[in-house]
Coordinates of C-alpha atoms and ligand atoms in Angstrom, one line a residue:
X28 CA 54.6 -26.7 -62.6
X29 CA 54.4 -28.6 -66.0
X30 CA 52.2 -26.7 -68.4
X31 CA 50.4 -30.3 -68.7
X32 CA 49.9 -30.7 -65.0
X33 CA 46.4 -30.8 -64.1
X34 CA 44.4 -30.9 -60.7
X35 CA 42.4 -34.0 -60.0
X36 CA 38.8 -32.4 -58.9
X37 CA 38.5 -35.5 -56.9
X38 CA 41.7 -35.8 -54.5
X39 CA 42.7 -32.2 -55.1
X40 CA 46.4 -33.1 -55.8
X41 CA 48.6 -32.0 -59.2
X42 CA 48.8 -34.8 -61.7
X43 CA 51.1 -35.3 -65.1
X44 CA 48.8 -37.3 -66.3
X45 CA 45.2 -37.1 -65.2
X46 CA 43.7 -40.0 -67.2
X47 CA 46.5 -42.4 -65.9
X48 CA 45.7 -41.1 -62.4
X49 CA 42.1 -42.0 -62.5
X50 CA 42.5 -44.8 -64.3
X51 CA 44.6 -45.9 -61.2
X52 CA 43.8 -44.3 -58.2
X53 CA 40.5 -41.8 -57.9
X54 CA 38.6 -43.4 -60.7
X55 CA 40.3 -46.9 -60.6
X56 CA 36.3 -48.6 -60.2
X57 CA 34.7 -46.3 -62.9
X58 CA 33.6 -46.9 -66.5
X59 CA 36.2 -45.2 -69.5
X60 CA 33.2 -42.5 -69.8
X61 CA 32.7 -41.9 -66.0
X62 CA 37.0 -41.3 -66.5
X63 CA 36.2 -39.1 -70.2
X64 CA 33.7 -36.9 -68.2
X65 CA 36.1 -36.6 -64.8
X66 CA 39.4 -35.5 -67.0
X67 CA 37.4 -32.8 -69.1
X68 CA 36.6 -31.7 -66.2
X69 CA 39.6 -31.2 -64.3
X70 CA 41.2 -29.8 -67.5
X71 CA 38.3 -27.2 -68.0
X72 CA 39.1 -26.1 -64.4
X73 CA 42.8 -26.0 -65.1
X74 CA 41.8 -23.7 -68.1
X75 CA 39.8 -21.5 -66.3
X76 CA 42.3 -21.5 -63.3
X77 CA 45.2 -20.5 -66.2
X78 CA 43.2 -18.1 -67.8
X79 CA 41.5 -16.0 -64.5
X80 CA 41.8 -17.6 -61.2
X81 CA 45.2 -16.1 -60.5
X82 CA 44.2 -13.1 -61.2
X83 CA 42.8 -10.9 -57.9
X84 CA 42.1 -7.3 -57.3
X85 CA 42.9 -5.5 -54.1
X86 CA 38.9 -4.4 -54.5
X87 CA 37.7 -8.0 -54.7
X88 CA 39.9 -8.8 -51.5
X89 CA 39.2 -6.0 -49.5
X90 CA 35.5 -7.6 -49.7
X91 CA 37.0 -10.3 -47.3
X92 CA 40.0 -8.6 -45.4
X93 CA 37.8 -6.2 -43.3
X94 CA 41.6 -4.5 -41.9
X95 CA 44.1 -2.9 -43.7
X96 CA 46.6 -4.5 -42.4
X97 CA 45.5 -7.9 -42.9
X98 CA 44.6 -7.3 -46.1
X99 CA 48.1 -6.1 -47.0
X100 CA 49.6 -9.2 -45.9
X101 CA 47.4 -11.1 -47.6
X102 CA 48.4 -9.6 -51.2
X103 CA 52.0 -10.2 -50.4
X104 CA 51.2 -13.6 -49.6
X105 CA 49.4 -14.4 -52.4
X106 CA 51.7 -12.5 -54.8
X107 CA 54.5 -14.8 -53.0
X108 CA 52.3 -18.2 -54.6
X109 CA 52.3 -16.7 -58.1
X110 CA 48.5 -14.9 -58.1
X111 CA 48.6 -11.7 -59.8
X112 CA 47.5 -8.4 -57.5
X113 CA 46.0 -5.5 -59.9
X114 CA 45.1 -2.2 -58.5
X115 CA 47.7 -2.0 -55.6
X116 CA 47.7 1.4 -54.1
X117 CA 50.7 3.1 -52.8
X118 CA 49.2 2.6 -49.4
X119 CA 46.1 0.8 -48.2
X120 CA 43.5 3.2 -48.1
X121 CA 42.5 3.7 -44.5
X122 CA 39.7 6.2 -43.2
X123 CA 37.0 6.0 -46.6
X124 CA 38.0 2.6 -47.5
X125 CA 37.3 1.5 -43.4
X126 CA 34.0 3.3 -43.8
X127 CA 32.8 1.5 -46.7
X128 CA 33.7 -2.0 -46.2
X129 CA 30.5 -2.4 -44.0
X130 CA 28.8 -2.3 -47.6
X131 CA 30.9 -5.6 -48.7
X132 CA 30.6 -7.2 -45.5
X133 CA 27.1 -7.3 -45.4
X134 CA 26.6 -7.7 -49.6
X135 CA 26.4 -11.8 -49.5
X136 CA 23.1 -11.4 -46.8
X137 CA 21.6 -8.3 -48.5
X138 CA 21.7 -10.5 -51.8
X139 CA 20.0 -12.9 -50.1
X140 CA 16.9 -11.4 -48.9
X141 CA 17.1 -9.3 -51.7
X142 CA 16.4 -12.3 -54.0
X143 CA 13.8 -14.0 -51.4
X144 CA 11.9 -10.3 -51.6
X145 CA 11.9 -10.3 -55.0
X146 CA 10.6 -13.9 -55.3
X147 CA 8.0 -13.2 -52.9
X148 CA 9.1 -14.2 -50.1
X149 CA 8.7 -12.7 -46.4
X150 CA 11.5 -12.7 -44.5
X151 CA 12.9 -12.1 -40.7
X152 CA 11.9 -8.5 -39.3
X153 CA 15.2 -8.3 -38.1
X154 CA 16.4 -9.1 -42.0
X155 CA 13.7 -6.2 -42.8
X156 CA 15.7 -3.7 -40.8
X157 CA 19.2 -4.5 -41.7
X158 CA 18.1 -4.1 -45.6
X159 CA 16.6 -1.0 -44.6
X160 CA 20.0 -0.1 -43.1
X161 CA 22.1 -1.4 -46.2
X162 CA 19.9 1.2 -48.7
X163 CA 20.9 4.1 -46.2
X164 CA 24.5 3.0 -46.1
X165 CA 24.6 3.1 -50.3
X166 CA 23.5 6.5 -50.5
X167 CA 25.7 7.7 -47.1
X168 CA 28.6 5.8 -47.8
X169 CA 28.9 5.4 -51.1
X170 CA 27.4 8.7 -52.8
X171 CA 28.1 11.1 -49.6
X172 CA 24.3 12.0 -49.0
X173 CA 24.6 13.5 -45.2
X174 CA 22.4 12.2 -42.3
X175 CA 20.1 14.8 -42.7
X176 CA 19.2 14.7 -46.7
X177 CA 18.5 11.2 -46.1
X178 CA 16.3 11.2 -43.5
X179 CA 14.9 14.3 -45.9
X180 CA 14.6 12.1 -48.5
X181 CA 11.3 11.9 -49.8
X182 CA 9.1 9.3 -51.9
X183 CA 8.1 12.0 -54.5
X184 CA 12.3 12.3 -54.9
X185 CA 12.8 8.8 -55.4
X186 CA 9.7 8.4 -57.8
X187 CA 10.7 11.5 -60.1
X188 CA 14.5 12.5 -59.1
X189 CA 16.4 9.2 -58.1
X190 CA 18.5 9.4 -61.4
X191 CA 20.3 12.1 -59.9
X192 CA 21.6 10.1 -57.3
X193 CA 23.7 8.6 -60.0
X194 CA 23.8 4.9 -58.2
X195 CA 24.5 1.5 -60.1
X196 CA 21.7 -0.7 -61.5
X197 CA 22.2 -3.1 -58.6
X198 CA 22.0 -0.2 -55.7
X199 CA 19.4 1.0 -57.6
X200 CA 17.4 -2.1 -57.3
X201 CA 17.9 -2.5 -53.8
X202 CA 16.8 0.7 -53.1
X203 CA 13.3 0.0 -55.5
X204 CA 13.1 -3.4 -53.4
X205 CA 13.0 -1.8 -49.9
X206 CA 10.2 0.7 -51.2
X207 CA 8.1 -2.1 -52.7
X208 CA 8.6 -4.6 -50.2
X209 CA 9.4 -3.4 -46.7
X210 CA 8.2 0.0 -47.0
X211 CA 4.7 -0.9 -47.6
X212 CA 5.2 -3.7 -44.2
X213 CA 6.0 -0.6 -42.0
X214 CA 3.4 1.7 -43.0
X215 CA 1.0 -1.2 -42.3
X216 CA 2.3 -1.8 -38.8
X217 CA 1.8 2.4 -38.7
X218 CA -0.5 3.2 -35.8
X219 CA -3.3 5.7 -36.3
X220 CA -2.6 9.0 -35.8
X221 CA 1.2 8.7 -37.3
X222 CA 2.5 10.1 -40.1
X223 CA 4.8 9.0 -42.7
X224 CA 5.4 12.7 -44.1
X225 CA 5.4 11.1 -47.4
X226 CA 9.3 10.3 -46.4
X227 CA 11.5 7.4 -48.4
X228 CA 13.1 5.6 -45.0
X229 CA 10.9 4.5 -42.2
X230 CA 11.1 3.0 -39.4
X231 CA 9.4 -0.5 -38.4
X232 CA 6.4 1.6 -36.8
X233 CA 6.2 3.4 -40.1
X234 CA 7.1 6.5 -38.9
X235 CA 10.3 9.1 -40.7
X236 CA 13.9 7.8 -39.3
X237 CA 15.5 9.6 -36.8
X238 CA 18.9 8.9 -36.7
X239 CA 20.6 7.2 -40.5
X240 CA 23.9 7.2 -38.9
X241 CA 22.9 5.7 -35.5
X242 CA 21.3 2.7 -38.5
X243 CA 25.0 2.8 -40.3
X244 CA 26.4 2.2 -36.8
X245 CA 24.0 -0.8 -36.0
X246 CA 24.8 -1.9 -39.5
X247 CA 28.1 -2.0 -38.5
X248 CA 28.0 -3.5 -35.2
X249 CA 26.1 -6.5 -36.3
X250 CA 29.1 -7.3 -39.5
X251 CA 31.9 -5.9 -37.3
X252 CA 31.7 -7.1 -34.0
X253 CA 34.7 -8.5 -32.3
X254 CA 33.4 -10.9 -29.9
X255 CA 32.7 -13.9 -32.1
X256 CA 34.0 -15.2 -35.3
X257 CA 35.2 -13.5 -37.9
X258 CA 32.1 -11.8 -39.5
X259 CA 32.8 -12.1 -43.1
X260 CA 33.4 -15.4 -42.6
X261 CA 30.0 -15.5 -41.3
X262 CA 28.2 -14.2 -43.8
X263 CA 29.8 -15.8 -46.3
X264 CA 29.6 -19.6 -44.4
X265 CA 26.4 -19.6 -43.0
X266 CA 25.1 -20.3 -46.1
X267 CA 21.1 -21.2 -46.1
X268 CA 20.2 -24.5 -45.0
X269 CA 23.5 -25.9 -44.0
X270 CA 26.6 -23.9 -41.9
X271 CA 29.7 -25.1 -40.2
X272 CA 29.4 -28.7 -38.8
X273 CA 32.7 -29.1 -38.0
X274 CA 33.5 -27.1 -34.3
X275 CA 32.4 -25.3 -31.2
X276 CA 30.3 -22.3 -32.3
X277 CA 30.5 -19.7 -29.7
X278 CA 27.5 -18.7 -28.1
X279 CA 26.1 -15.6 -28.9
X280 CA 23.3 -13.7 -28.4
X281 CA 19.8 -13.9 -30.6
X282 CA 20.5 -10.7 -31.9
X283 CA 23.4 -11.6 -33.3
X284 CA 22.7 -14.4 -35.1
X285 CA 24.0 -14.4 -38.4
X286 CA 20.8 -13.5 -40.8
X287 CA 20.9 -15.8 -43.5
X288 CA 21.3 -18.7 -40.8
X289 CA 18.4 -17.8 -38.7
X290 CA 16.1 -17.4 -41.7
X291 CA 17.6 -21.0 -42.7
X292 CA 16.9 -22.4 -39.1
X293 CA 13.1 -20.7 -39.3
X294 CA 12.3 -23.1 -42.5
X295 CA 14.0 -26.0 -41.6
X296 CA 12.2 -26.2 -38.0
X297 CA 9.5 -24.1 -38.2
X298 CA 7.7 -21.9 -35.6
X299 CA 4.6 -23.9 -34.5
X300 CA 1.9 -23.4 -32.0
X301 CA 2.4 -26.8 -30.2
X302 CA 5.7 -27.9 -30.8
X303 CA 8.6 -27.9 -29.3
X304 CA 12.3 -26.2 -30.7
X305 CA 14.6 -29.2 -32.1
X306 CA 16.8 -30.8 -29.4
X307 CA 20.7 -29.4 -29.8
X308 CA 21.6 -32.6 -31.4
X309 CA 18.8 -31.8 -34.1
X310 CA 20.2 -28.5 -34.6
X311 CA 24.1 -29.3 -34.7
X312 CA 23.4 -32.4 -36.6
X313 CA 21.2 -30.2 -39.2
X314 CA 24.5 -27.9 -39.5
X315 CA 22.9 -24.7 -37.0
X316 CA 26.0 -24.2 -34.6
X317 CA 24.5 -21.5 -32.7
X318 CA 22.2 -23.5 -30.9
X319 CA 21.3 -21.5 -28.1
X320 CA 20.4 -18.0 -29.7
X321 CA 18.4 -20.0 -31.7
X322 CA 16.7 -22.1 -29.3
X323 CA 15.6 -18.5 -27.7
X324 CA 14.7 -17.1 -30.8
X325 CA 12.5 -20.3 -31.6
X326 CA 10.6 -20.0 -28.3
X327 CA 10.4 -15.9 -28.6
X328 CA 8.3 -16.6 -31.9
X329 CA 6.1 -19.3 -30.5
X330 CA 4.8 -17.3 -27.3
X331 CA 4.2 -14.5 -30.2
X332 CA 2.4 -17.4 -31.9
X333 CA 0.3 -18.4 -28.6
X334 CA -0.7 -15.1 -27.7
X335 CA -2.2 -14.3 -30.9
X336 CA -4.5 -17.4 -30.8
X337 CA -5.3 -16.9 -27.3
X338 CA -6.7 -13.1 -28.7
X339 CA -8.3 -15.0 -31.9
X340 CA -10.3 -17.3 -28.9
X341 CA -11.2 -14.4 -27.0
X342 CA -12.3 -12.2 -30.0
X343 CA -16.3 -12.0 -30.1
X344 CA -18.0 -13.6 -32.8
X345 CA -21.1 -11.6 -33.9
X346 CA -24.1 -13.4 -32.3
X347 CA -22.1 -15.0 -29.6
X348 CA -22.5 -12.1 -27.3
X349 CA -19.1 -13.6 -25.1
X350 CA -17.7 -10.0 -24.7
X351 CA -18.5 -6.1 -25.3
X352 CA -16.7 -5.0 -28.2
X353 CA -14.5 -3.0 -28.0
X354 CA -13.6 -4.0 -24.4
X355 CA -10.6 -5.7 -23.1
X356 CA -11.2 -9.5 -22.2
X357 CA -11.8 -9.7 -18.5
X358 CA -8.2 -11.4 -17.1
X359 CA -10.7 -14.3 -16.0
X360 CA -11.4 -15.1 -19.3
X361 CA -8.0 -15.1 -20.5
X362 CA -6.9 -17.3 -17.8
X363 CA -9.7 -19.8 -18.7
X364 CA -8.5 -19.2 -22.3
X365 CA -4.8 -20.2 -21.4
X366 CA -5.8 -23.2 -19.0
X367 CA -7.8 -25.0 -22.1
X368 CA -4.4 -25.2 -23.5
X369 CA -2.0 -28.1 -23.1
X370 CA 1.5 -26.2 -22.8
X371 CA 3.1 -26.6 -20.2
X372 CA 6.3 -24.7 -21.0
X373 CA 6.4 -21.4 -22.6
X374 CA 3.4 -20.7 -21.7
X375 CA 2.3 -17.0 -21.7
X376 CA 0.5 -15.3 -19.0
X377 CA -2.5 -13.3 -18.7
X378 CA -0.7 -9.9 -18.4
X379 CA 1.1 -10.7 -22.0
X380 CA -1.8 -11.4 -23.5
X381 CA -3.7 -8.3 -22.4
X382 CA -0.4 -6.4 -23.4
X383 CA -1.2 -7.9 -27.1
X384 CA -4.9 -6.7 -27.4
X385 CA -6.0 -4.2 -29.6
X386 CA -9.6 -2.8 -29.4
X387 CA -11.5 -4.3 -32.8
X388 CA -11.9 -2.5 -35.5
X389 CA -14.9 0.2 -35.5
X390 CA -17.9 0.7 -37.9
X391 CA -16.8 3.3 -40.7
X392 CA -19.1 6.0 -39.9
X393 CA -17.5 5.6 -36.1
X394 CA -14.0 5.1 -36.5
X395 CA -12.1 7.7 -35.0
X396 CA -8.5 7.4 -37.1
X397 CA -11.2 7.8 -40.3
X398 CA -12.3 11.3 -38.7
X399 CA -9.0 11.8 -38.1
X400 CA -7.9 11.6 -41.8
X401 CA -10.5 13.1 -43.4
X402 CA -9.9 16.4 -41.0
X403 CA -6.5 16.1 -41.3
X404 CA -6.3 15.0 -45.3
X405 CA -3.9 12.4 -44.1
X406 CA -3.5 9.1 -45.8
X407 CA -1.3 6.7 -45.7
X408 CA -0.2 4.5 -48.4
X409 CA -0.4 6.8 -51.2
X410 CA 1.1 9.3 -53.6
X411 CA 0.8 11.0 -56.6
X412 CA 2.3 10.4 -59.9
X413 CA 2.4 12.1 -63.0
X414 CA 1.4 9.9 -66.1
X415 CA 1.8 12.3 -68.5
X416 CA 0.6 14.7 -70.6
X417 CA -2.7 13.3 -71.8
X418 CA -4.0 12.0 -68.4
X419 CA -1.9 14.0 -65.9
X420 CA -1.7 13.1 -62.1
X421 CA -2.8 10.3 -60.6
X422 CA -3.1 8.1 -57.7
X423 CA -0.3 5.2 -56.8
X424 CA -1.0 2.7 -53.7
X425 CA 2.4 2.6 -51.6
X426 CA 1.6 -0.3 -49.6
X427 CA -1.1 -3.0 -50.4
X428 CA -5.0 -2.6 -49.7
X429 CA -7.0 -5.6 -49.2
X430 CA -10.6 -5.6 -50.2
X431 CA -13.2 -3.6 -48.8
X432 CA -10.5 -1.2 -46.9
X433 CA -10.8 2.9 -47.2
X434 CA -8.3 4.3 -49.0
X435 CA -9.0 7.7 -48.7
X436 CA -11.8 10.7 -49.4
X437 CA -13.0 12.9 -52.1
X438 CA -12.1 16.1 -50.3
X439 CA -14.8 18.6 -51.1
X440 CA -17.4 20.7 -50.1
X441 CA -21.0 20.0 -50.3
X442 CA -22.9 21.5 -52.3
X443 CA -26.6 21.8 -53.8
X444 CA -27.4 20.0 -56.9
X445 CA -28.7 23.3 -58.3
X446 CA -25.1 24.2 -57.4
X447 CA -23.6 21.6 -58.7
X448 CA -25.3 21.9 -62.2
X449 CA -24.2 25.6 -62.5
X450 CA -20.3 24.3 -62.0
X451 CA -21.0 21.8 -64.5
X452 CA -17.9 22.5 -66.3
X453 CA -15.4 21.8 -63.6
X454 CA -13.6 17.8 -63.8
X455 CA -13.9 18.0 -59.6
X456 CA -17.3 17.7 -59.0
X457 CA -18.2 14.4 -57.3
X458 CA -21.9 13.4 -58.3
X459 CA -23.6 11.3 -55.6
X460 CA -25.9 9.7 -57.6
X461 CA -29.9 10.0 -56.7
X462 CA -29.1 12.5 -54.0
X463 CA -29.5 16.2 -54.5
X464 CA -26.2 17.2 -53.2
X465 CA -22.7 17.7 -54.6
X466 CA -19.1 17.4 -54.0
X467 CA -17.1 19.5 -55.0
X468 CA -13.3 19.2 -55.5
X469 CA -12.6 22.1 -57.4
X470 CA -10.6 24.5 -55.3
X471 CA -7.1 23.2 -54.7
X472 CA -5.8 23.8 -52.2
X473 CA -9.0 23.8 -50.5
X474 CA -10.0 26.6 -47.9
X475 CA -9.5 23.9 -44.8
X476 CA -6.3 22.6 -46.2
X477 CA -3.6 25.3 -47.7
X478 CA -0.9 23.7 -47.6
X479 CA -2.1 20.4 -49.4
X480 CA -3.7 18.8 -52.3
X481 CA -6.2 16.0 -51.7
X482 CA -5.5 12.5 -53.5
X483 CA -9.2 11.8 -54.3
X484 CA -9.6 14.8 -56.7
X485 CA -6.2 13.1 -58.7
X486 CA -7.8 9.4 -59.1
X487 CA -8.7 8.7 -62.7
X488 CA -10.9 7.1 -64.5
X489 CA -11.4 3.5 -65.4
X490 CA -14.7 1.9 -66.6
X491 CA -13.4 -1.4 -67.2
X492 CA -11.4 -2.8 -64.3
X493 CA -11.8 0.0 -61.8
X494 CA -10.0 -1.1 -58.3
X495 CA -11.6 1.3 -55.7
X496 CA -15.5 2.9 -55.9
X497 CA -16.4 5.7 -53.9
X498 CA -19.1 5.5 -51.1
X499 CA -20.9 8.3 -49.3
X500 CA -21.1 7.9 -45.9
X501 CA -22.3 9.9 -42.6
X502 CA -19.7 10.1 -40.1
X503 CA -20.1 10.6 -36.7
X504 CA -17.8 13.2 -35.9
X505 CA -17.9 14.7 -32.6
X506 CA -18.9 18.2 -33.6
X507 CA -22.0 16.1 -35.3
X508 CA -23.0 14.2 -38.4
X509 CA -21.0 15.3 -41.6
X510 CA -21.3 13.8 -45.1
X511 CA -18.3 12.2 -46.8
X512 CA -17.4 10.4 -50.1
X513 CA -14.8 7.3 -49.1
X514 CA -13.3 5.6 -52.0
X515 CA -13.4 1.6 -51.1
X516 CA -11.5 -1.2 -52.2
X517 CA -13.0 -3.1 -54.6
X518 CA -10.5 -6.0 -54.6
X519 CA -6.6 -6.3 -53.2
X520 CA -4.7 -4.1 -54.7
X521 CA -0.8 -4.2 -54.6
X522 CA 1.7 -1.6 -54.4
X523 CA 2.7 0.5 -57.0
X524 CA -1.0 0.0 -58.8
X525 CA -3.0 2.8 -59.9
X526 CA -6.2 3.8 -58.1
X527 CA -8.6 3.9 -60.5
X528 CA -12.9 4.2 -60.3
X529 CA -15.1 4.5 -62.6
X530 CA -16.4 7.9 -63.3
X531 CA -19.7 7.0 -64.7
X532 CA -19.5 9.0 -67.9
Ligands
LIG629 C1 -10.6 14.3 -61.6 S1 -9.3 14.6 -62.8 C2 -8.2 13.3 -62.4 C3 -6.8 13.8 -62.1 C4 -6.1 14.4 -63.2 N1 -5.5 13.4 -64.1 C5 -5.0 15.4 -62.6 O1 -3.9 15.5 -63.2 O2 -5.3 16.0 -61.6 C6 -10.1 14.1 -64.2 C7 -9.3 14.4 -65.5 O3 -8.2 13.5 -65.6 C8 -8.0 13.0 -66.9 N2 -8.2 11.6 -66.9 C9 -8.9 10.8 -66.0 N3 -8.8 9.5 -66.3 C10 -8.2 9.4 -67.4 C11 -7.9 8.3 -68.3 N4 -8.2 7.1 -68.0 N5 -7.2 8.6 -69.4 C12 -6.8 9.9 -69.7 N6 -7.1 10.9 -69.0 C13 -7.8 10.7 -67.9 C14 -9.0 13.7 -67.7 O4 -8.4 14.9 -68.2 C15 -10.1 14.1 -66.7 O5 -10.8 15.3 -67.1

């Protein structure tokens, strides 16, 4: 080719002389600046082509050539048109290279949420999981952590000891946006009674992982699978808000939908109570090829959608006196509840609404998962971090707290004032004010609890902007009344924030 050949930008064909060329043909219509702009631009492009665009690395393809083999032949073919290969091996890599091309297959989606997380955005529970998946593949895959040590892996190692992991800024920040964003989700969706065991990975229920390879597996199912299109080109087409127009999408099933182009589909047609999911036409026309996995999906969300307000209808209000609380809606009820509504398709039934109910919420002093934690000194949500010299430990929330919620106990034994005022000295001693009894913190580990250290004897002290206050309270535990000190939320308080009360002194 001439050195003075340039691409038009507009008709995509070489030209000797790109301002004659528009001047005739793509541009022929246009003003002599609308021509200026349209020539520097195809030159700056045939710069930038010139100076780095023939230039590829066998790394850079691999990202798209998920097979040795194709990837061979697609060096050779593209050192055959004049682009420039660096970093050929001798031979294509085959077993660690096969292993670790999940991690650039699924990259373009993992941005993706990654960047909606960090804006603030929720996204797709199924997006949730595959992230989760990704950070375990990083630390398997690429920095040969077994199975085991990263199901092990705790939250007190990745607060104090994640540099020895030696990852890359970017894994690094994937990692940190999994533990701020979809960590705290599953230990909210934990059920009383679990335990996180302070461990890095959970699960949706908020509960340690099981199986990290099984996840890799599933990881690479969903980017390797063989029975629809070519999964790279997947992830890297079904760009947000538009995908292919142009062809028959094979169907395929809701779990398989490509990520990024179900989490488009969700804000462009939106889940709502009372509508109905866009026609095909609506969905092809809008560039969603898969119209059938999503049509399911749609419908999936919406009965979620309906059975939830059916509960919200049926949920006593105080004063109302329509139900016992704490008792499940009588099926007559429910049916009553369902018949006021006008769907007549998708239409959930009695049984799947009474699946979906959860007994209220008790009083404090009644709540049995409270009793639980306080016996058991289990709280979730929190951990302990060191601040330092000056002010030592402290208390970190893992998952957000919205206002008024417990957060945990001052762990300690009651004692008399008199008491009290003779172990004056000690920082642990919890004063309840106007009362003639004490808490005390002091021994750690306490006699009930070897093996642990209680969080509320770590919180420190704020008088200006304190976020939690402690509260005594009797609790009705089955053995019989017994005094605690509950540390409440003043206000929401987001992960990662201190817990902080004010001390009084
Ligand atoms: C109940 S302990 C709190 C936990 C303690 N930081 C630890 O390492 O276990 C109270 C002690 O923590 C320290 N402390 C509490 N709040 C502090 C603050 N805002 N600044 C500095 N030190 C503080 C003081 O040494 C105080 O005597």
């Amino acid at each position: 080719m001439d050195r003075n050949t340039v691409y038009c930008l507009l008709c995509n064909k070489p030209q000797l002389s790109i301002w004659n060329h528009l001047s005739r043909v793509c541009l022929k219509d246009g003003t002599a600046q609308e021509r200026e702009q349209e020539a520097s631009r195809a030159k700056a492009s045939q710069k930038l082509f010139s100076r780095e665009g023939r230039l590829w690395s066998v790394s850079e393809l691999q990202e798209f050539c998920k097979d040795a083999t194709s990837c061979t032949k697609l060096c050779s073919r593209l050192q055959s048109r004049g682009f420039i290969i660096t970093d050929t091996p001798q031979t294509f890599p085959t077993q660690s290279f096969d292993k670790k091309e999940i991690l650039a297959l699924a990259k373009k989606d993992i941005e993706y949420f990654h960047q909606k997380l960090v804006g603030g955005d929720c996204i797709p529970n199924v997006a949730m999981t595959t992230f989760r998946q990704y950070c375990e593949a990083i630390l398997m895959l690429q920095h040969g952590l077994t199975a085991g040590a990263v199901q092990e892996l705790s939250v007190q190692d990745w607060m104090e000891r994640r540099a020895s992991l030696r990852m890359t800024i970017q894994e690094e920040e994937l990692l940190e946006c999994y533990f701020k964003n979809i960590r705290p989700v599953y230990l909210q969706n934990q059920r009383a009674g679990s335990d996180d065991g302070g461990r890095f990975f959970l699960g949706e229920g908020g509960v340690p992982l099981t199986n990290p390879t099984g996840d890799v597996q599933r990881l690479r199912a969903r980017y390797l699978r063989s029975d629809t299109e070519d999964p790279a080109a997947g992830s890297a087409s079904h760009s947000a808000g538009g995908v292919e127009t142009s062809g028959q999408a094979r169907p395929i099933s809701t779990k398989r939908l490509p990520l990024r182009e179900w989490d488009a589909f969700q804000r462009t047609f939106p889940v709502t109570l009372n509508g109905e999911p866009p026609s095909k036409r609506r969905c092809v026309q809008a560039g969603f090829p898969h119209y059938r996995a999503h049509y399911k999906r749609w419908r999936e969300l919406q009965l979620k959608q309906r059975v939830q307000h059916i509960l919200v209808f049926l949920t006593p209000r105080s004063g109302t006196g329509c139900a016992r609380r704490g008792n499940a809606p009588q099926r007559a009820r429910v049916q009553t509840a369902l018949d006021k509504e006008t769907w007549s398709t998708n239409k959930p039934t009695v049984d799947a609404v009474l699946r979906a109910w959860v007994a209220p919420q008790p009083r404090i002093q009644d709540s049995p998962s409270l009793m639980s934690s306080i016996s058991e000194q289990k709280w979730k949500g929190l951990a302990l971090k060191d601040f330092g010299e000056e002010k030592g430990k402290g208390v970190i929330a893992l998952m957000p707290f919205n206002k008024g919620d417990v957060v945990c106990d001052y762990h300690g034994t009651c004692i008399t004032k008199a008491a009290g005022n003779q172990r004056r000295q000690s920082g642990s001693l919890f004063f309840y004010r106007d009362e003639c009894h004490r808490a005390d913190a002091t021994a750690s580990p306490c006699a009930c609890h070897l093996h642990k250290d209680s969080y509320g004897r770590h919180m420190n002290h704020c008088q200006r902007n304190p976020n939690v206050k402690p509260q005594r309270f009797t609790m009705n535990f089955p053995a019989g009344p017994r005094e605690s000190v509950l540390f409440i939320a003043l206000r929401d308080i987001v992960v990662g924030e201190e817990l902080l009360w004010d001390y009084g002194v």
